[in-house]
Coordinates of C-alpha atoms in Angstrom, one line a residue:
M176 CA 125.6 99.2 70.3
N177 CA 127.3 95.9 70.8
L178 CA 126.8 94.5 74.3
I179 CA 127.7 91.5 76.4
L180 CA 125.8 90.4 79.5
L181 CA 127.9 88.8 82.1
G182 CA 126.7 87.1 85.3
A183 CA 126.3 83.9 87.1
P184 CA 123.7 81.3 86.0
G185 CA 120.4 82.6 87.3
A186 CA 121.6 86.2 87.5
G187 CA 118.8 87.2 85.1
K188 CA 120.8 87.7 81.9
G189 CA 118.1 86.3 79.7
T190 CA 115.3 88.4 81.2
Q191 CA 117.4 91.6 81.1
A192 CA 118.6 90.8 77.5
A193 CA 115.0 90.7 76.3
I194 CA 114.2 94.0 77.9
L195 CA 117.4 95.7 76.6
A196 CA 116.6 94.3 73.1
R197 CA 113.2 96.0 73.1
E198 CA 114.6 99.3 74.6
L199 CA 117.6 99.5 72.2
N200 CA 116.0 97.8 69.2
I201 CA 118.8 95.3 68.7
P202 CA 118.6 91.5 68.7
T203 CA 119.6 89.2 71.6
I204 CA 121.9 86.4 70.7
S205 CA 121.4 83.7 73.3
T206 CA 123.8 80.7 73.0
G207 CA 121.6 78.9 75.5
N208 CA 118.6 79.0 73.2
I209 CA 120.8 78.0 70.2
L210 CA 122.3 75.0 72.1
R211 CA 118.9 73.9 73.4
A212 CA 117.6 73.9 69.8
A213 CA 120.5 71.6 68.9
V214 CA 119.7 69.3 71.8
A215 CA 116.1 69.1 70.7
S216 CA 117.1 68.2 67.2
G217 CA 119.0 65.2 68.4
S218 CA 122.0 66.0 66.1
E219 CA 125.5 64.9 67.0
L220 CA 126.3 68.4 68.1
G221 CA 123.1 68.4 70.1
K222 CA 124.1 65.2 71.9
Q223 CA 127.5 66.6 72.8
A224 CA 125.9 69.9 74.0
K225 CA 123.3 67.9 76.1
A226 CA 126.0 65.9 77.9
C227 CA 127.8 69.1 78.9
M228 CA 124.7 71.1 79.9
E229 CA 123.2 68.4 82.1
T230 CA 126.4 68.1 84.2
G231 CA 126.9 71.9 84.3
A232 CA 130.1 71.7 82.2
L233 CA 131.0 74.1 79.4
V234 CA 130.3 73.4 75.8
S235 CA 133.5 73.5 73.7
D236 CA 134.9 76.8 72.5
E237 CA 135.0 75.6 68.9
I238 CA 131.2 74.9 68.9
I239 CA 130.4 78.2 70.7
I240 CA 132.5 80.5 68.7
G241 CA 131.4 78.9 65.4
I242 CA 127.8 79.5 66.3
I243 CA 128.4 83.1 67.3
R244 CA 130.4 84.0 64.2
D245 CA 127.6 82.7 61.9
R246 CA 124.9 84.5 63.9
L247 CA 126.6 87.9 64.1
A248 CA 127.1 87.9 60.4
Q249 CA 123.4 88.0 59.8
S250 CA 121.8 91.3 58.7
D251 CA 119.7 91.9 61.8
C252 CA 123.0 92.4 63.8
A253 CA 124.2 95.2 61.6
N254 CA 123.2 97.9 64.1
G255 CA 124.2 96.1 67.2
Y256 CA 123.4 93.1 69.3
I257 CA 123.4 91.7 72.9
L258 CA 125.4 88.5 73.6
D259 CA 123.9 86.4 76.4
G260 CA 125.8 83.4 77.6
V261 CA 129.1 84.0 75.8
P262 CA 132.0 84.5 76.2
R263 CA 132.3 82.3 79.3
T264 CA 136.1 82.0 79.4
I265 CA 139.1 84.2 78.7
A266 CA 139.9 81.9 75.8
Q267 CA 136.5 82.6 74.2
A268 CA 136.9 86.3 74.8
E269 CA 140.2 86.3 73.1
A270 CA 138.8 84.2 70.2
L271 CA 136.1 86.8 69.7
E272 CA 138.7 89.6 69.6
V273 CA 140.8 87.6 67.1
S274 CA 137.6 87.3 65.0
G275 CA 137.3 91.1 64.9
I276 CA 134.3 91.2 67.2
K277 CA 134.3 94.3 69.4
F278 CA 132.0 95.4 72.2
D279 CA 131.0 98.9 73.4
H280 CA 129.9 97.8 76.9
V281 CA 130.1 94.6 79.0
I282 CA 127.4 94.6 81.6
S283 CA 128.2 92.5 84.7
L284 CA 125.1 91.6 86.8
E285 CA 126.3 91.4 90.4
I286 CA 124.3 89.0 92.6
S287 CA 125.1 86.6 95.5
D288 CA 125.2 82.8 95.2
E289 CA 122.6 82.5 97.9
T290 CA 120.1 84.6 96.0
I291 CA 120.8 82.6 92.8
M292 CA 120.1 79.3 94.6
E293 CA 116.7 80.7 95.8
R294 CA 115.9 82.1 92.3
M295 CA 116.8 79.0 90.3
S296 CA 114.4 76.8 92.3
G297 CA 111.5 78.8 90.9
R298 CA 112.7 79.0 87.3
R299 CA 110.5 77.5 84.5
V300 CA 111.2 77.4 80.8
C301 CA 109.3 76.5 77.6
P302 CA 110.7 73.4 75.9
K303 CA 109.3 74.6 72.5
C304 CA 110.2 78.3 72.1
G305 CA 112.8 78.7 74.9
A306 CA 110.9 81.5 76.8
S307 CA 112.0 81.8 80.5
Y308 CA 109.8 82.5 83.5
H309 CA 109.9 82.5 87.3
V310 CA 107.1 81.4 89.5
V311 CA 107.5 84.6 91.7
A312 CA 109.5 87.2 89.7
V313 CA 108.3 86.6 86.2
P314 CA 105.2 84.3 86.3
P315 CA 103.4 83.3 83.1
K316 CA 99.8 84.7 82.7
K317 CA 98.5 81.1 83.2
E318 CA 100.3 79.0 85.7
G319 CA 102.5 76.4 84.1
I320 CA 101.8 77.6 80.5
C321 CA 104.0 79.6 78.1
D322 CA 102.6 83.0 77.2
A323 CA 104.2 82.9 73.8
C324 CA 103.2 79.5 72.4
G325 CA 100.9 77.8 74.9
S326 CA 103.3 74.9 75.7
E327 CA 103.6 73.4 79.2
L328 CA 106.5 74.8 81.1
I329 CA 109.2 72.6 82.6
T330 CA 112.1 72.8 85.1
R331 CA 115.3 72.2 83.3
K332 CA 117.7 69.5 84.6
D333 CA 120.5 72.2 84.8
D334 CA 118.3 74.2 87.2
A335 CA 118.3 71.3 89.8
P336 CA 120.1 72.3 93.0
E337 CA 123.1 70.0 92.7
T338 CA 123.6 71.1 89.1
V339 CA 123.3 74.8 90.0
K340 CA 126.0 74.4 92.6
S341 CA 128.3 72.9 90.0
R342 CA 127.5 75.6 87.5
L343 CA 128.2 78.3 90.0
A344 CA 131.6 76.7 90.8
V345 CA 132.4 76.7 87.1
Y346 CA 131.3 80.3 86.8
H347 CA 133.6 81.5 89.6
K348 CA 136.5 79.6 88.2
E349 CA 136.1 80.1 84.4
T350 CA 133.9 83.1 83.8
E351 CA 134.3 85.6 86.6
P352 CA 137.9 86.4 85.5
L353 CA 136.3 88.0 82.4
K354 CA 135.3 91.0 84.6
E355 CA 139.0 91.9 85.0
F356 CA 139.6 91.1 81.3
Y357 CA 137.0 93.6 80.1
R358 CA 137.7 96.1 82.9
S359 CA 141.3 96.4 81.5
R360 CA 139.8 97.2 78.2
G361 CA 137.7 100.0 79.7
V362 CA 134.3 98.6 78.8
L363 CA 133.1 96.8 82.0
V364 CA 129.8 98.2 83.5
P365 CA 129.1 96.5 86.9
V366 CA 125.4 96.7 87.9
E367 CA 124.1 95.4 91.3
D368 CA 121.0 93.3 91.3
K369 CA 118.1 95.5 92.6
G370 CA 115.8 92.8 93.7
S371 CA 113.3 93.2 90.9
V372 CA 113.5 92.9 87.1
E373 CA 112.2 96.5 86.6
A374 CA 114.7 98.1 89.0
T375 CA 117.6 96.2 87.6
S376 CA 116.7 97.1 84.1
A377 CA 116.5 100.8 85.0
A378 CA 119.9 100.6 86.6
I379 CA 121.4 99.0 83.5
L380 CA 119.9 101.5 81.1
A381 CA 121.1 104.4 83.4
A382 CA 124.6 102.9 83.5
L383 CA 124.7 102.7 79.7
K384 CA 123.9 106.4 79.4
E385 CA 126.8 107.5 81.6

């Protein structure tokens, strides 16, 4: 099953992708994690990505699509995958189609901007392995420490309130039109946020079985 998770920044795409990956036994392809690895490496690509991410702007289509093509060609994607964080624009969606990349379902996580602003203020991430937590909704076992690798958790610059507002504006302008794009192709599956990770996961899995 080839899936896309759509939703505003902070909608819970990464968390839900991890749960779906376990339930469906397919890998999650997170462009955010790939890009953050490039930033950490200090490469030229990483520097370009960092400048975009810190201001809430979008990384170029050329960079994104190249990364995705290479990743989906790997053997672990043979039985399906979950794309988290791409496509973000109609142009990217069209480029994926031109590449022959097809999707069975496109899940759209529906959530208000107000809820996202509240949620992002509590988000913490691991700078080493990329694991994501929330101080209330998905807390680590030990406060401030990553469950997976034991590193100290941080608040990303792109989770700062002013950056979140900018990212939401970009989402509504550039990414939200994708819902109509995929609705016209008969693969859009809208799922309302249920207020908890578990309830939203259950709603997604139920929708996929319909």
